[in-house]
CSV table of C-alpha atoms in Angstrom, one decimal:
chain,number,residue,atom,x,y,z
U,1,UNK,CA,0.1,-0.1,0.2
U,2,UNK,CA,1.5,3.4,-0.9
U,3,UNK,CA,1.9,6.1,1.9
U,4,UNK,CA,0.5,9.1,0.9
U,5,UNK,CA,1.9,12.9,1.8
U,6,UNK,CA,-0.9,13.2,5.0
U,7,UNK,CA,-0.1,9.7,6.4
U,8,UNK,CA,3.6,10.6,6.1
U,9,UNK,CA,3.5,14.1,7.7
U,10,UNK,CA,1.2,12.5,10.6
U,11,UNK,CA,3.9,10.1,11.4
U,12,UNK,CA,6.8,13.0,11.1
U,13,UNK,CA,4.8,15.3,13.6
U,14,UNK,CA,4.7,12.5,16.2
U,15,UNK,CA,8.4,12.1,15.6
U,16,UNK,CA,8.6,15.9,16.1
U,17,UNK,CA,7.1,16.1,19.2
U,18,UNK,CA,9.4,13.0,20.7
U,19,UNK,CA,12.4,14.2,19.7
U,20,UNK,CA,12.2,17.8,21.1
U,21,UNK,CA,14.3,19.3,18.2
U,22,UNK,CA,13.5,22.3,16.4
U,23,UNK,CA,12.7,21.6,12.9
U,24,UNK,CA,14.9,23.7,10.1
U,25,UNK,CA,18.1,23.3,12.1
U,26,UNK,CA,20.8,22.2,9.7
U,27,UNK,CA,23.4,19.4,10.4
U,28,UNK,CA,26.7,20.7,11.9
U,29,UNK,CA,29.1,21.9,9.2
U,30,UNK,CA,32.1,20.0,8.1
U,31,UNK,CA,35.3,20.1,9.9
U,32,UNK,CA,38.9,19.8,9.0
U,33,UNK,CA,38.2,20.8,5.3
U,34,UNK,CA,35.8,17.4,4.8
U,35,UNK,CA,33.3,17.2,2.6
U,36,UNK,CA,31.9,13.6,3.6
U,37,UNK,CA,29.2,13.0,5.7
U,38,UNK,CA,29.0,11.6,9.4
U,39,UNK,CA,26.0,9.0,8.7
U,40,UNK,CA,23.8,6.6,10.6
U,41,UNK,CA,22.7,3.2,9.0
U,42,UNK,CA,20.5,2.2,12.1
U,43,UNK,CA,21.0,-1.7,10.8
U,44,UNK,CA,24.6,-1.4,11.8
U,45,UNK,CA,24.1,-0.4,15.2
U,46,UNK,CA,21.0,-2.5,16.2
U,47,UNK,CA,18.7,0.4,16.0
U,48,UNK,CA,15.1,-0.1,14.5
U,49,UNK,CA,12.9,2.8,14.3
U,50,UNK,CA,10.1,4.2,11.8
U,51,UNK,CA,11.7,6.5,9.3
U,52,UNK,CA,10.3,9.9,10.7
U,53,UNK,CA,11.5,8.9,14.6
U,54,UNK,CA,15.1,8.0,13.1
U,55,UNK,CA,15.4,11.2,11.1
U,56,UNK,CA,14.6,13.0,14.3
U,57,UNK,CA,16.8,11.5,16.7
U,58,UNK,CA,19.8,11.5,14.0
U,59,UNK,CA,19.4,15.1,13.4
U,60,UNK,CA,19.0,15.3,17.1
U,61,UNK,CA,22.6,13.5,17.1
U,62,UNK,CA,24.5,15.6,14.5
U,63,UNK,CA,24.4,13.0,11.9
U,64,UNK,CA,24.4,14.4,8.5
U,65,UNK,CA,23.1,11.4,6.7
U,66,UNK,CA,20.9,8.5,7.1
U,67,UNK,CA,21.1,5.4,5.0
U,68,UNK,CA,17.9,4.9,2.9
U,69,UNK,CA,15.5,2.2,3.5
U,70,UNK,CA,14.3,0.7,-0.4
U,71,UNK,CA,11.3,-0.8,1.3
U,72,UNK,CA,10.3,2.1,3.0
U,73,UNK,CA,10.7,4.2,0.4
U,74,UNK,CA,8.8,2.1,-2.2
U,75,UNK,CA,5.5,2.2,0.0
U,76,UNK,CA,5.6,6.0,-0.9
U,77,UNK,CA,3.4,7.9,-3.4
U,78,UNK,CA,5.0,11.0,-5.2
U,79,UNK,CA,3.7,13.2,-2.3
U,80,UNK,CA,4.5,11.1,0.3
U,81,UNK,CA,8.0,10.9,-0.9
U,82,UNK,CA,8.2,14.8,-1.1
U,83,UNK,CA,7.2,14.9,2.1
U,84,UNK,CA,9.8,12.5,3.4
U,85,UNK,CA,12.7,14.4,1.5
U,86,UNK,CA,11.7,17.9,2.6
U,87,UNK,CA,11.1,16.1,6.4
U,88,UNK,CA,14.9,15.3,5.7
U,89,UNK,CA,15.8,18.8,4.6
U,90,UNK,CA,14.3,20.5,7.4
U,91,UNK,CA,16.6,18.5,9.8
U,92,UNK,CA,19.8,18.9,7.7
U,93,UNK,CA,20.2,15.3,6.3
U,94,UNK,CA,20.7,14.0,3.1
U,95,UNK,CA,20.6,10.2,2.1
U,96,UNK,CA,23.9,7.8,2.4
U,97,UNK,CA,24.2,4.6,0.8
U,98,UNK,CA,21.7,1.6,0.0
U,99,UNK,CA,22.7,-2.2,0.4
U,100,UNK,CA,22.5,-4.2,-2.3
U,101,UNK,CA,19.5,-7.0,-2.0
U,102,UNK,CA,21.0,-9.4,-4.8
U,103,UNK,CA,22.5,-12.0,-3.9
U,104,UNK,CA,25.7,-13.0,-5.8
U,105,UNK,CA,27.7,-15.2,-3.7
U,106,UNK,CA,25.6,-18.3,-4.2
U,107,UNK,CA,23.9,-20.5,-6.7
U,108,UNK,CA,22.8,-18.8,-10.0
U,109,UNK,CA,18.9,-19.2,-9.0
U,110,UNK,CA,19.7,-16.8,-6.0
U,111,UNK,CA,21.4,-14.8,-8.3
U,112,UNK,CA,18.8,-14.6,-11.0
U,113,UNK,CA,15.8,-14.3,-8.0
U,114,UNK,CA,17.8,-11.3,-7.1
U,115,UNK,CA,18.2,-9.7,-10.3
U,116,UNK,CA,14.8,-9.9,-11.1
U,117,UNK,CA,13.7,-7.2,-8.5
U,118,UNK,CA,16.9,-5.1,-8.6
U,119,UNK,CA,15.5,-2.8,-11.4
U,120,UNK,CA,12.4,-2.1,-9.3
U,121,UNK,CA,14.6,-1.6,-6.0
U,122,UNK,CA,17.0,0.7,-8.4
U,123,UNK,CA,14.3,2.8,-9.9
U,124,UNK,CA,12.9,3.3,-6.2
U,125,UNK,CA,16.3,5.0,-5.3
U,126,UNK,CA,16.3,6.9,-8.1
U,127,UNK,CA,13.1,8.2,-7.3
U,128,UNK,CA,13.9,9.2,-3.6
U,129,UNK,CA,17.8,10.8,-5.2
U,130,UNK,CA,20.0,8.2,-3.5
U,131,UNK,CA,23.1,7.7,-6.1
U,132,UNK,CA,25.3,5.2,-3.9
U,133,UNK,CA,24.7,1.5,-3.3
U,134,UNK,CA,27.1,-0.8,-1.8
U,135,UNK,CA,28.2,-4.4,-1.0
U,136,UNK,CA,30.5,-6.7,0.1
U,137,UNK,CA,32.9,-9.6,-1.0
U,138,UNK,CA,33.3,-12.7,0.5
U,139,UNK,CA,37.1,-13.0,0.9
U,140,UNK,CA,36.9,-17.2,0.7
U,141,UNK,CA,35.5,-20.1,-1.0
U,142,UNK,CA,35.1,-23.7,-0.3
U,143,UNK,CA,34.1,-24.4,-4.2
U,144,UNK,CA,35.8,-22.2,-6.6
U,145,UNK,CA,39.4,-21.3,-6.8
U,146,UNK,CA,40.6,-17.9,-7.0
U,147,UNK,CA,40.7,-17.7,-10.8
U,148,UNK,CA,37.1,-19.2,-11.1
U,149,UNK,CA,35.4,-17.3,-8.5
U,150,UNK,CA,37.2,-14.1,-10.0
U,151,UNK,CA,35.1,-14.9,-13.2
U,152,UNK,CA,32.1,-15.5,-11.4
U,153,UNK,CA,32.2,-12.1,-9.8
U,154,UNK,CA,33.4,-10.1,-13.2
U,155,UNK,CA,30.4,-11.7,-15.1
U,156,UNK,CA,27.6,-11.1,-12.0
U,157,UNK,CA,28.7,-8.1,-10.6
U,158,UNK,CA,28.7,-6.3,-14.1
U,159,UNK,CA,25.4,-7.3,-14.7
U,160,UNK,CA,24.2,-5.5,-11.6
U,161,UNK,CA,26.8,-2.6,-12.2
U,162,UNK,CA,24.9,-2.3,-15.6
U,163,UNK,CA,21.4,-2.2,-14.0
U,164,UNK,CA,22.3,0.4,-11.4
U,165,UNK,CA,24.2,2.7,-13.9
U,166,UNK,CA,21.4,2.9,-15.9
U,167,UNK,CA,19.5,4.3,-13.4
U,168,UNK,CA,22.3,6.8,-12.1
U,169,UNK,CA,23.6,4.8,-9.1
U,170,UNK,CA,26.9,4.4,-8.3
U,171,UNK,CA,28.0,1.0,-7.1
U,172,UNK,CA,30.5,0.0,-4.4
U,173,UNK,CA,32.5,-3.1,-3.3
U,174,UNK,CA,33.8,-3.7,0.2
U,175,UNK,CA,36.7,-6.1,0.6
U,176,UNK,CA,37.2,-8.0,3.6
U,177,UNK,CA,40.5,-8.0,5.6
U,178,UNK,CA,40.8,-10.3,8.6
U,179,UNK,CA,43.0,-13.3,7.9
U,180,UNK,CA,40.8,-15.1,10.2
U,181,UNK,CA,38.2,-15.2,7.4
U,182,UNK,CA,39.9,-15.1,4.2
U,183,UNK,CA,42.1,-18.5,5.4
U,184,UNK,CA,39.0,-20.5,7.0
U,185,UNK,CA,38.1,-21.4,3.4
U,186,UNK,CA,39.4,-24.1,0.6
U,187,UNK,CA,40.2,-21.2,-1.5
U,188,UNK,CA,41.4,-17.4,-0.5
U,189,UNK,CA,39.4,-14.7,-2.7
U,190,UNK,CA,39.8,-11.0,-2.7
U,191,UNK,CA,40.6,-9.1,0.5
U,192,UNK,CA,43.0,-6.5,-0.4
U,193,UNK,CA,42.1,-2.9,-1.7
U,194,UNK,CA,44.4,-3.8,-4.6
U,195,UNK,CA,42.7,-7.3,-5.0
U,196,UNK,CA,39.4,-5.2,-5.3
U,197,UNK,CA,40.7,-2.6,-7.6
U,198,UNK,CA,41.8,-5.4,-9.9
U,199,UNK,CA,38.3,-6.8,-9.6
U,200,UNK,CA,36.8,-3.2,-10.5
U,201,UNK,CA,39.4,-3.1,-13.8
U,202,UNK,CA,38.0,-6.3,-14.7
U,203,UNK,CA,34.2,-5.2,-14.6
U,204,UNK,CA,34.7,-2.6,-16.2
U,205,UNK,CA,32.0,-0.1,-15.4
U,206,UNK,CA,32.4,3.6,-14.7
U,207,UNK,CA,30.0,3.5,-11.9
U,208,UNK,CA,31.8,0.8,-9.7
U,209,UNK,CA,34.1,1.7,-6.9
U,210,UNK,CA,34.9,1.0,-3.8
U,211,UNK,CA,33.4,0.8,-0.4
U,212,UNK,CA,36.6,1.3,2.2
U,213,UNK,CA,36.4,0.3,5.7
U,214,UNK,CA,39.2,1.3,8.5
U,215,UNK,CA,38.4,-2.2,10.0
U,216,UNK,CA,39.3,-4.1,6.4
U,217,UNK,CA,42.5,-1.4,5.6
U,218,UNK,CA,43.9,-2.1,9.0
U,219,UNK,CA,43.5,-6.0,9.2
U,220,UNK,CA,44.8,-5.9,5.4
U,221,UNK,CA,47.8,-4.3,6.9
U,222,UNK,CA,47.3,-1.2,4.4
U,223,UNK,CA,48.6,2.4,4.8
U,224,UNK,CA,47.1,6.0,4.3
U,225,UNK,CA,49.1,6.3,1.1
U,226,UNK,CA,47.3,3.6,-0.4
U,227,UNK,CA,43.8,5.7,0.2
U,228,UNK,CA,45.6,8.7,-1.3
U,229,UNK,CA,46.3,6.9,-4.3
U,230,UNK,CA,42.8,6.8,-4.7
U,231,UNK,CA,40.1,9.7,-6.2
U,232,UNK,CA,37.0,10.7,-4.8
U,233,UNK,CA,35.5,9.0,-7.8
U,234,UNK,CA,37.1,5.6,-6.8
U,235,UNK,CA,35.2,5.6,-3.4
U,236,UNK,CA,31.4,4.8,-2.9
U,237,UNK,CA,31.2,4.8,0.9
U,238,UNK,CA,33.2,4.5,3.9
U,239,UNK,CA,32.6,2.6,7.3
U,240,UNK,CA,35.0,4.0,10.5
U,241,UNK,CA,35.5,1.2,13.2
U,242,UNK,CA,38.1,0.6,15.8
U,243,UNK,CA,39.4,-3.1,16.7
U,244,UNK,CA,39.4,-5.0,20.4
U,245,UNK,CA,42.8,-4.2,22.2
U,246,UNK,CA,45.6,-7.1,23.0
U,247,UNK,CA,44.5,-9.0,19.9
U,248,UNK,CA,47.3,-9.3,17.2
U,249,UNK,CA,46.2,-8.1,13.7
U,250,UNK,CA,45.9,-11.7,12.2
U,251,UNK,CA,44.2,-12.8,15.0
U,252,UNK,CA,41.4,-10.2,15.0
U,253,UNK,CA,37.6,-11.7,14.3
U,254,UNK,CA,35.5,-9.7,11.9
U,255,UNK,CA,32.2,-9.3,13.9
U,256,UNK,CA,34.4,-8.3,17.3
U,257,UNK,CA,34.7,-4.4,16.6
U,258,UNK,CA,34.8,-1.5,18.6
U,259,UNK,CA,33.4,1.8,17.9
U,260,UNK,CA,35.5,4.4,16.1
U,261,UNK,CA,38.3,5.9,18.0
U,262,UNK,CA,37.3,3.9,21.2
U,263,UNK,CA,40.9,1.9,21.4
U,264,UNK,CA,43.3,3.6,19.1
U,265,UNK,CA,43.8,0.0,17.7
U,266,UNK,CA,43.0,1.3,14.2
U,267,UNK,CA,44.9,5.0,13.1
U,268,UNK,CA,41.3,6.7,12.2
U,269,UNK,CA,42.7,9.9,12.3
U,270,UNK,CA,45.2,9.0,9.2
U,271,UNK,CA,42.1,6.8,7.6
U,272,UNK,CA,39.8,9.7,7.7
U,273,UNK,CA,43.0,12.4,6.5
U,274,UNK,CA,43.5,10.5,3.6
U,275,UNK,CA,39.7,10.7,3.1
U,276,UNK,CA,40.2,14.4,2.9
U,277,UNK,CA,42.9,14.6,0.7
U,278,UNK,CA,41.2,12.9,-1.9
U,279,UNK,CA,38.1,15.0,-1.7
U,280,UNK,CA,35.9,12.0,-0.6
U,281,UNK,CA,32.3,13.5,-0.6
U,282,UNK,CA,29.9,10.3,0.4
U,283,UNK,CA,29.0,8.8,3.8
U,284,UNK,CA,31.2,7.8,6.7
U,285,UNK,CA,29.3,5.6,8.8
U,286,UNK,CA,30.1,3.1,12.0
U,287,UNK,CA,29.5,-0.7,11.6
U,288,UNK,CA,31.0,-1.7,14.9
U,289,UNK,CA,29.0,-5.3,15.3
U,290,UNK,CA,29.4,-4.5,18.9
U,291,UNK,CA,27.0,-6.5,21.4
U,292,UNK,CA,27.4,-3.8,24.2
U,293,UNK,CA,25.9,-1.4,21.6
U,294,UNK,CA,23.3,-3.5,20.1
U,295,UNK,CA,21.9,-4.2,24.1
U,296,UNK,CA,21.4,-0.7,24.2
U,297,UNK,CA,18.0,1.0,23.8
U,298,UNK,CA,17.4,2.5,20.1
U,299,UNK,CA,18.2,6.5,21.1
U,300,UNK,CA,20.9,5.3,23.3
U,301,UNK,CA,22.7,3.7,21.0
U,302,UNK,CA,22.3,6.6,18.3
U,303,UNK,CA,23.9,8.8,21.0
U,304,UNK,CA,26.6,6.4,21.9
U,305,UNK,CA,27.5,6.0,17.8
U,306,UNK,CA,27.2,9.8,17.0
U,307,UNK,CA,29.5,10.8,20.2
U,308,UNK,CA,32.2,8.2,19.2
U,309,UNK,CA,31.9,9.4,15.5
U,310,UNK,CA,32.3,13.1,17.0
U,311,UNK,CA,35.4,12.0,18.8
U,312,UNK,CA,37.1,10.3,16.0
U,313,UNK,CA,35.9,13.3,13.1
U,314,UNK,CA,37.4,15.8,15.7
U,315,UNK,CA,41.0,14.6,15.3
U,316,UNK,CA,41.0,16.0,11.8
U,317,UNK,CA,40.5,19.6,13.0
């Protein structure tokens, strides 16, 4: 069922009353010469709220962008969509990056099922003004050798990229760096920036770039210079995380992370400064997979993430 403007505004009005923030206050000005946004992806931090309420709390906490939910957006008619975008504008927010609903890592049947729905998904994002979509790469396989896996990824992701590109959407690929993950299968696969760039070159579509994550950058043993070798056009989205202290880098576990600038294990300052240097202008969001954070109520979790992000961003000016 399509949600009309009046229904959306009623929901937004209730959220405004709860949030206690005066609409029209813009998001904080960028610090340290940055052009990227402090982004909130609710699912990454265990938050589950109606979108109008999420907008209110994200704005109050100082976020500058929020991840779109294509399911929610698809339920809106043109008036409802316009009302939602205006509600975001009044609270100083824009859309960040969407996830990809296509499972390209499994069998052909699962891939084809996802591809059948992709045009409609992409059309909804385009209608909302979203311009970025990202996904991650499994760094191992028990069935496919590196070369066979590479060829399959090129074929499938080129098809995805073409559908997204036809609708003006950029497409980011995130390599996954921990040795504990890429070495756990029979055949390791892409798990470094250099390998991801080779894959992107082979896909050969102008709208394809990287999703960078300070966690994977750290576990892959990479440097700020490698980020500085990129351009803004090469980077679609970024994640900012820290790592648990007292664990050697090759023993770090992918789903056991910390909020940005919490432990100092990862040099988030160097990571962010490199993003500033290349003029990166997309979303930067936390993805800590943190049990303590997930146990908090929604408002407390949003504030905790915002505090960590502000602490990290303050290191660049």
